[in-house]
Short mmCIF file of C-alpha atoms in Angstrom, two decimals:
data_model
loop_
_atom_site.label_atom_id
_atom_site.label_comp_id
_atom_site.label_asym_id
_atom_site.label_seq_id
_atom_site.Cartn_x
_atom_site.Cartn_y
_atom_site.Cartn_z
CA MET A 900 -46.10 86.80 -10.40
CA ALA A 901 -42.85 86.44 -12.34
CA ASN A 902 -41.53 83.91 -14.83
CA VAL A 903 -38.32 82.81 -13.15
CA GLY A 904 -35.56 80.54 -14.39
CA PHE A 905 -33.46 78.55 -11.94
CA VAL A 906 -30.29 76.74 -13.01
CA GLY A 907 -28.54 74.62 -10.37
CA LEU A 908 -30.79 72.53 -8.14
CA GLY A 909 -28.47 71.01 -5.57
CA ILE A 910 -28.76 71.08 -1.78
CA MET A 911 -29.04 74.88 -1.87
CA GLY A 912 -30.77 75.55 -5.18
CA ALA A 913 -33.59 73.02 -4.83
CA PRO A 914 -35.12 74.45 -1.64
CA MET A 915 -34.57 78.01 -2.86
CA ALA A 916 -36.43 77.27 -6.09
CA GLY A 917 -39.11 75.51 -4.05
CA HIS A 918 -39.80 78.66 -2.04
CA LEU A 919 -40.33 80.63 -5.25
CA ILE A 920 -42.78 78.03 -6.57
CA ASP A 921 -44.61 78.08 -3.23
CA ALA A 922 -44.90 81.87 -3.55
CA GLY A 923 -46.80 81.45 -6.82
CA HIS A 924 -44.08 82.17 -9.36
CA THR A 925 -43.70 80.10 -12.54
CA LEU A 926 -40.31 78.36 -12.38
CA TYR A 927 -38.38 77.07 -15.40
CA LEU A 928 -35.79 74.63 -14.09
CA TYR A 929 -32.54 73.08 -15.32
CA ASP A 930 -29.73 71.09 -13.74
CA VAL A 931 -27.05 68.79 -15.10
CA LYS A 932 -28.80 66.10 -13.07
CA PRO A 933 -32.52 65.34 -13.38
CA VAL A 934 -34.73 68.09 -12.00
CA PRO A 935 -36.00 67.00 -8.56
CA ALA A 936 -39.47 65.49 -8.72
CA GLU A 937 -40.52 67.51 -5.67
CA LEU A 938 -40.16 70.68 -7.77
CA THR A 939 -41.94 69.48 -10.89
CA GLY A 940 -44.58 67.89 -8.68
CA LYS A 941 -45.67 71.30 -7.42
CA GLY A 942 -45.60 73.08 -10.76
CA GLY A 943 -41.99 73.66 -11.74
CA VAL A 944 -41.26 73.24 -15.45
CA ALA A 945 -38.24 71.07 -16.29
CA CYS A 946 -36.21 72.38 -19.24
CA ALA A 947 -33.67 70.66 -21.48
CA SER A 948 -31.01 73.39 -21.23
CA GLY A 949 -30.09 76.76 -19.81
CA THR A 950 -30.97 78.27 -23.17
CA GLU A 951 -34.54 76.99 -22.87
CA VAL A 952 -34.75 78.38 -19.34
CA ALA A 953 -33.59 81.82 -20.48
CA LYS A 954 -36.01 81.94 -23.41
CA ASN A 955 -38.98 81.36 -21.08
CA ALA A 956 -37.98 83.39 -18.02
CA ASP A 957 -37.61 87.11 -17.37
CA ILE A 958 -35.31 86.63 -14.37
CA ILE A 959 -32.77 83.79 -14.49
CA ILE A 960 -31.05 82.61 -11.30
CA THR A 961 -27.93 80.45 -11.19
CA MET A 962 -26.83 78.51 -8.09
CA VAL A 963 -23.85 76.30 -8.93
CA PRO A 964 -20.62 75.33 -7.12
CA ASP A 965 -17.78 77.43 -8.54
CA THR A 966 -16.60 79.99 -11.09
CA PRO A 967 -16.12 77.54 -14.00
CA HIS A 968 -19.63 76.17 -13.43
CA VAL A 969 -21.12 79.66 -13.67
CA ALA A 970 -19.12 80.32 -16.85
CA ALA A 971 -20.43 77.08 -18.37
CA ALA A 972 -24.01 77.74 -17.27
CA LEU A 973 -23.96 81.22 -18.78
CA PHE A 974 -21.77 80.95 -21.85
CA GLY A 975 -21.26 77.24 -22.55
CA GLU A 976 -23.05 75.17 -25.18
CA ASN A 977 -26.82 75.56 -24.75
CA GLY A 978 -26.10 78.09 -22.01
CA ILE A 979 -28.24 80.87 -20.61
CA ALA A 980 -26.71 83.66 -22.70
CA ALA A 981 -27.91 82.04 -25.91
CA GLY A 982 -31.52 82.36 -24.76
CA LEU A 983 -31.44 85.92 -23.47
CA SER A 984 -33.17 88.89 -25.02
CA ALA A 985 -32.90 92.54 -24.02
CA GLY A 986 -34.45 93.54 -20.70
CA LYS A 987 -33.98 90.27 -18.84
CA ILE A 988 -32.06 89.96 -15.57
CA VAL A 989 -29.44 87.33 -14.72
CA VAL A 990 -28.85 86.70 -11.02
CA ASP A 991 -25.90 84.58 -9.94
CA MET A 992 -26.35 83.36 -6.37
CA SER A 993 -23.29 81.11 -6.45
CA SER A 994 -20.14 81.96 -4.49
CA ILE A 995 -17.43 82.70 -7.05
CA ALA A 996 -14.50 84.97 -7.85
CA PRO A 997 -15.26 88.73 -7.79
CA VAL A 998 -12.96 89.48 -10.76
CA GLU A 999 -14.63 86.93 -13.03
CA THR A 1000 -18.03 88.12 -11.81
CA LYS A 1001 -17.33 91.56 -13.22
CA GLU A 1002 -16.37 89.98 -16.56
CA PHE A 1003 -19.57 87.91 -16.63
CA ALA A 1004 -21.64 91.01 -15.84
CA LYS A 1005 -20.03 92.93 -18.71
CA LYS A 1006 -20.84 90.15 -21.20
CA ILE A 1007 -24.45 89.93 -20.01
CA ASN A 1008 -24.78 93.74 -20.15
CA GLU A 1009 -23.62 93.65 -23.77
CA LEU A 1010 -26.67 91.49 -24.52
CA GLY A 1011 -28.95 94.23 -23.17
CA CYS A 1012 -29.57 92.52 -19.83
CA ASP A 1013 -28.81 93.39 -16.21
CA TYR A 1014 -26.65 91.23 -13.96
CA LEU A 1015 -26.70 90.82 -10.20
CA ASP A 1016 -24.21 88.86 -8.15
CA ALA A 1017 -26.07 87.72 -5.05
CA PRO A 1018 -24.18 85.07 -3.08
CA VAL A 1019 -25.73 83.75 0.09
CA SER A 1020 -24.77 82.70 3.59
CA GLY A 1021 -26.72 80.33 5.80
CA GLY A 1022 -26.05 76.96 4.23
CA GLU A 1023 -28.54 74.19 3.65
CA VAL A 1024 -30.38 75.06 6.86
CA GLY A 1025 -30.89 78.65 5.74
CA ALA A 1026 -31.92 77.58 2.24
CA LYS A 1027 -34.60 75.27 3.61
CA ALA A 1028 -35.82 77.84 6.15
CA ALA A 1029 -35.77 80.75 3.66
CA SER A 1030 -33.55 82.61 6.12
CA LEU A 1031 -30.46 83.14 3.95
CA THR A 1032 -28.35 86.26 4.13
CA ILE A 1033 -28.08 87.62 0.58
CA MET A 1034 -25.24 89.99 -0.41
CA VAL A 1035 -25.95 91.75 -3.69
CA GLY A 1036 -23.85 93.62 -6.23
CA GLY A 1037 -25.35 95.34 -9.26
CA PRO A 1038 -27.60 98.19 -10.43
CA ASP A 1039 -30.30 99.63 -8.19
CA GLY A 1040 -33.12 99.06 -10.68
CA ALA A 1041 -32.40 95.37 -11.16
CA PHE A 1042 -32.08 94.93 -7.40
CA ALA A 1043 -35.48 96.55 -6.84
CA THR A 1044 -37.03 94.22 -9.42
CA VAL A 1045 -35.53 91.06 -7.96
CA LYS A 1046 -35.80 91.95 -4.26
CA PRO A 1047 -39.31 90.42 -3.87
CA LEU A 1048 -37.81 87.10 -5.03
CA PHE A 1049 -34.87 87.46 -2.63
CA GLU A 1050 -37.38 88.01 0.18
CA LYS A 1051 -38.86 84.57 -0.48
CA MET A 1052 -35.42 82.98 -0.05
CA GLY A 1053 -33.77 85.06 2.66
CA LYS A 1054 -34.14 87.50 5.51
CA ASN A 1055 -31.08 89.79 5.55
CA ILE A 1056 -30.82 91.25 2.03
CA THR A 1057 -28.33 94.02 1.30
CA LEU A 1058 -27.35 95.82 -1.90
CA VAL A 1059 -23.65 96.30 -1.16
CA GLY A 1060 -22.59 98.09 -4.34
CA GLY A 1061 -21.80 97.39 -7.98
CA ASN A 1062 -21.14 94.10 -9.74
CA GLY A 1063 -18.51 92.08 -7.88
CA ASP A 1064 -19.20 93.70 -4.52
CA GLY A 1065 -21.66 90.99 -3.53
CA GLN A 1066 -19.02 88.33 -4.16
CA THR A 1067 -16.39 90.35 -2.29
CA THR A 1068 -18.73 90.50 0.70
CA LYS A 1069 -19.25 86.73 0.54
CA VAL A 1070 -15.49 86.14 0.56
CA ALA A 1071 -15.24 88.35 3.66
CA ASN A 1072 -18.08 86.36 5.23
CA GLN A 1073 -16.25 83.09 4.60
CA ILE A 1074 -13.08 84.41 6.22
CA ILE A 1075 -15.05 85.28 9.36
CA VAL A 1076 -16.88 81.93 9.43
CA ALA A 1077 -13.69 79.90 9.01
CA LEU A 1078 -11.86 81.77 11.76
CA ASN A 1079 -14.84 81.45 14.09
CA ILE A 1080 -14.95 77.69 13.49
CA LEU A 1081 -11.24 77.56 14.27
CA ALA A 1082 -11.71 79.58 17.48
CA VAL A 1083 -14.64 77.48 18.69
CA GLY A 1084 -12.78 74.28 17.87
CA GLU A 1085 -9.67 75.33 19.78
CA ALA A 1086 -11.71 76.47 22.79
CA LEU A 1087 -13.80 73.31 23.09
CA LEU A 1088 -10.78 71.08 22.50
CA PHE A 1089 -8.81 72.94 25.17
CA ALA A 1090 -11.69 72.59 27.62
CA SER A 1091 -12.19 68.92 26.87
CA LYS A 1092 -8.51 67.96 27.22
CA ALA A 1093 -8.37 69.94 30.48
CA GLY A 1094 -11.08 67.61 31.82
CA ALA A 1095 -14.14 69.85 31.57
CA ASP A 1096 -17.43 68.76 30.01
CA PRO A 1097 -17.41 70.50 26.59
CA ALA A 1098 -21.22 70.54 26.42
CA LYS A 1099 -21.42 72.44 29.71
CA VAL A 1100 -18.56 74.72 28.69
CA ARG A 1101 -20.42 75.54 25.49
CA GLN A 1102 -23.62 76.19 27.46
CA ALA A 1103 -21.79 78.59 29.77
CA LEU A 1104 -20.07 80.42 26.91
CA MET A 1105 -23.35 80.92 25.09
CA GLY A 1106 -24.45 83.24 27.90
CA GLY A 1107 -21.54 85.61 27.48
CA PHE A 1108 -19.59 87.73 25.01
CA ALA A 1109 -18.08 84.65 23.34
CA ASN A 1110 -21.48 83.54 22.04
CA SER A 1111 -21.93 83.25 18.28
CA ARG A 1112 -23.93 81.30 15.74
CA ILE A 1113 -20.83 79.20 15.15
CA LEU A 1114 -20.64 78.30 18.85
CA GLU A 1115 -24.36 77.53 18.88
CA VAL A 1116 -24.58 75.44 15.70
CA HIS A 1117 -21.09 74.15 14.96
CA GLY A 1118 -20.04 73.86 18.58
CA GLU A 1119 -22.93 71.45 18.99
CA ARG A 1120 -21.81 69.52 15.90
CA MET A 1121 -18.29 69.19 17.33
CA ILE A 1122 -19.65 67.79 20.59
CA ASN A 1123 -22.24 65.50 19.01
CA ARG A 1124 -19.82 64.43 16.23
CA THR A 1125 -22.36 65.18 13.51
CA PHE A 1126 -20.19 66.12 10.55
CA ASN A 1127 -22.61 65.22 7.76
CA PRO A 1128 -22.39 68.20 5.45
CA GLY A 1129 -24.46 71.29 5.60
CA PHE A 1130 -21.53 73.07 3.93
CA ARG A 1131 -18.71 70.87 2.69
CA ILE A 1132 -15.07 71.51 3.55
CA GLU A 1133 -14.14 71.43 -0.15
CA LEU A 1134 -16.51 74.33 -0.82
CA HIS A 1135 -15.09 76.38 2.05
CA GLN A 1136 -11.61 75.64 0.70
CA LYS A 1137 -12.74 77.07 -2.61
CA ASP A 1138 -13.95 80.25 -0.91
CA LEU A 1139 -10.74 80.70 1.07
CA ASN A 1140 -8.76 80.23 -2.14
CA LEU A 1141 -10.68 83.20 -3.51
CA ALA A 1142 -9.68 85.19 -0.43
CA LEU A 1143 -6.01 84.19 -0.56
CA ASN A 1144 -5.72 84.70 -4.32
CA GLY A 1145 -7.36 88.12 -4.01
CA ALA A 1146 -5.06 89.08 -1.15
CA ARG A 1147 -2.04 88.05 -3.22
CA GLN A 1148 -3.23 90.24 -6.11
CA MET A 1149 -3.67 93.18 -3.70
CA GLN A 1150 -0.29 92.50 -2.05
CA MET A 1151 -1.70 91.98 1.42
CA ALA A 1152 -1.41 89.19 3.97
CA LEU A 1153 -4.25 87.10 5.45
CA PRO A 1154 -2.25 84.94 7.89
CA SER A 1155 -5.17 83.59 9.90
CA THR A 1156 -7.11 82.74 6.74
CA ALA A 1157 -4.06 80.85 5.45
CA LEU A 1158 -3.92 78.86 8.70
CA ALA A 1159 -7.59 77.93 8.47
CA GLN A 1160 -7.04 76.81 4.87
CA GLN A 1161 -4.16 74.56 5.94
CA LEU A 1162 -6.36 72.97 8.61
CA PHE A 1163 -9.09 72.34 6.03
CA SER A 1164 -6.39 70.77 3.82
CA THR A 1165 -5.42 68.49 6.71
CA CYS A 1166 -9.01 67.30 6.90
CA ALA A 1167 -9.10 66.76 3.13
CA ALA A 1168 -5.88 64.72 3.30
CA ASN A 1169 -7.63 62.48 5.82
CA GLY A 1170 -10.64 61.84 3.61
CA GLY A 1171 -12.71 64.77 4.81
CA SER A 1172 -13.34 66.90 1.72
CA ALA A 1173 -17.06 66.16 1.98
CA TRP A 1174 -17.28 66.61 5.75
CA ASP A 1175 -19.15 69.61 7.13
CA HIS A 1176 -16.80 72.55 7.63
CA SER A 1177 -17.30 72.31 11.39
CA ALA A 1178 -15.09 69.19 11.10
CA LEU A 1179 -12.09 71.55 10.88
CA VAL A 1180 -11.87 70.65 14.57
CA LYS A 1181 -10.67 67.19 13.52
CA ALA A 1182 -7.40 68.71 12.27
CA LEU A 1183 -6.90 70.29 15.69
CA GLU A 1184 -7.78 66.99 17.36
CA LEU A 1185 -5.09 65.18 15.36
CA MET A 1186 -2.47 67.60 16.69
CA ALA A 1187 -3.78 67.32 20.25
CA ASN A 1188 -4.17 63.53 20.20
CA HIS A 1189 -7.55 64.13 21.79
CA THR A 1190 -11.13 64.59 20.59
CA VAL A 1191 -13.61 67.14 21.87
CA ALA A 1192 -15.99 64.25 22.56
CA PRO A 1193 -15.95 60.54 21.80
CA ASP A 1194 -16.92 59.59 18.26
CA ALA A 1195 -20.34 57.95 18.07
#
């Protein structure tokens, strides 16, 4: 069993850390908010800082919202880097910028430690079910060491390449998810305004080539009007910003991604930054003067 540090215990990090405790690992925990009692109650050790976590753990995982949060967790006052010693492994499972990821990895390597970027897909549901997809960038040896921990948190685990490649894969994932949400939203809204029952349309489509996890999960949310967040619009906006900024740097166009971002911005302008990203359909509904289904 490993001594594992976990920094960032929000709606994703808390269940992920819980799975590692359940598997018998010793967890050293830190968050800017109080460590959840459910984790300390089953053996997790609350720490006063990231530095304390890093001093006690051999593998340190971060799961925080955005690039600046990772920078602060690693290199800020009382951060993880200050507690590292040679031979440890830092694993960032946040979804952040690939370019900065490579810079973070270089700084951690200079301390004699390995670095893996290992962002996830699957949202809160996947975190709770330990069914996350995990996209990893970094050295083979560190991946082999950490893979047994990944297997307690996810199902589809792939070493994509070197540092930064995991984050690049996650950005690609978020492009696909956003455009699928847009497609499902347009289709169900079209069907509903045409007079068809969107629930029955969805049921029929799920038996054919148009089926997808987005149609299954988020199509149901659109019909049932359940937009409490599994993955907040503001977080998906952050990910699409990474895509659009990267595309600009590479001098390429992502026109459909830009459209999805504008629709998310429409939701945000109407108070929806914290809605689930399936609520992108609400921007389409505003333009159609029609809802997929009546609001509860």
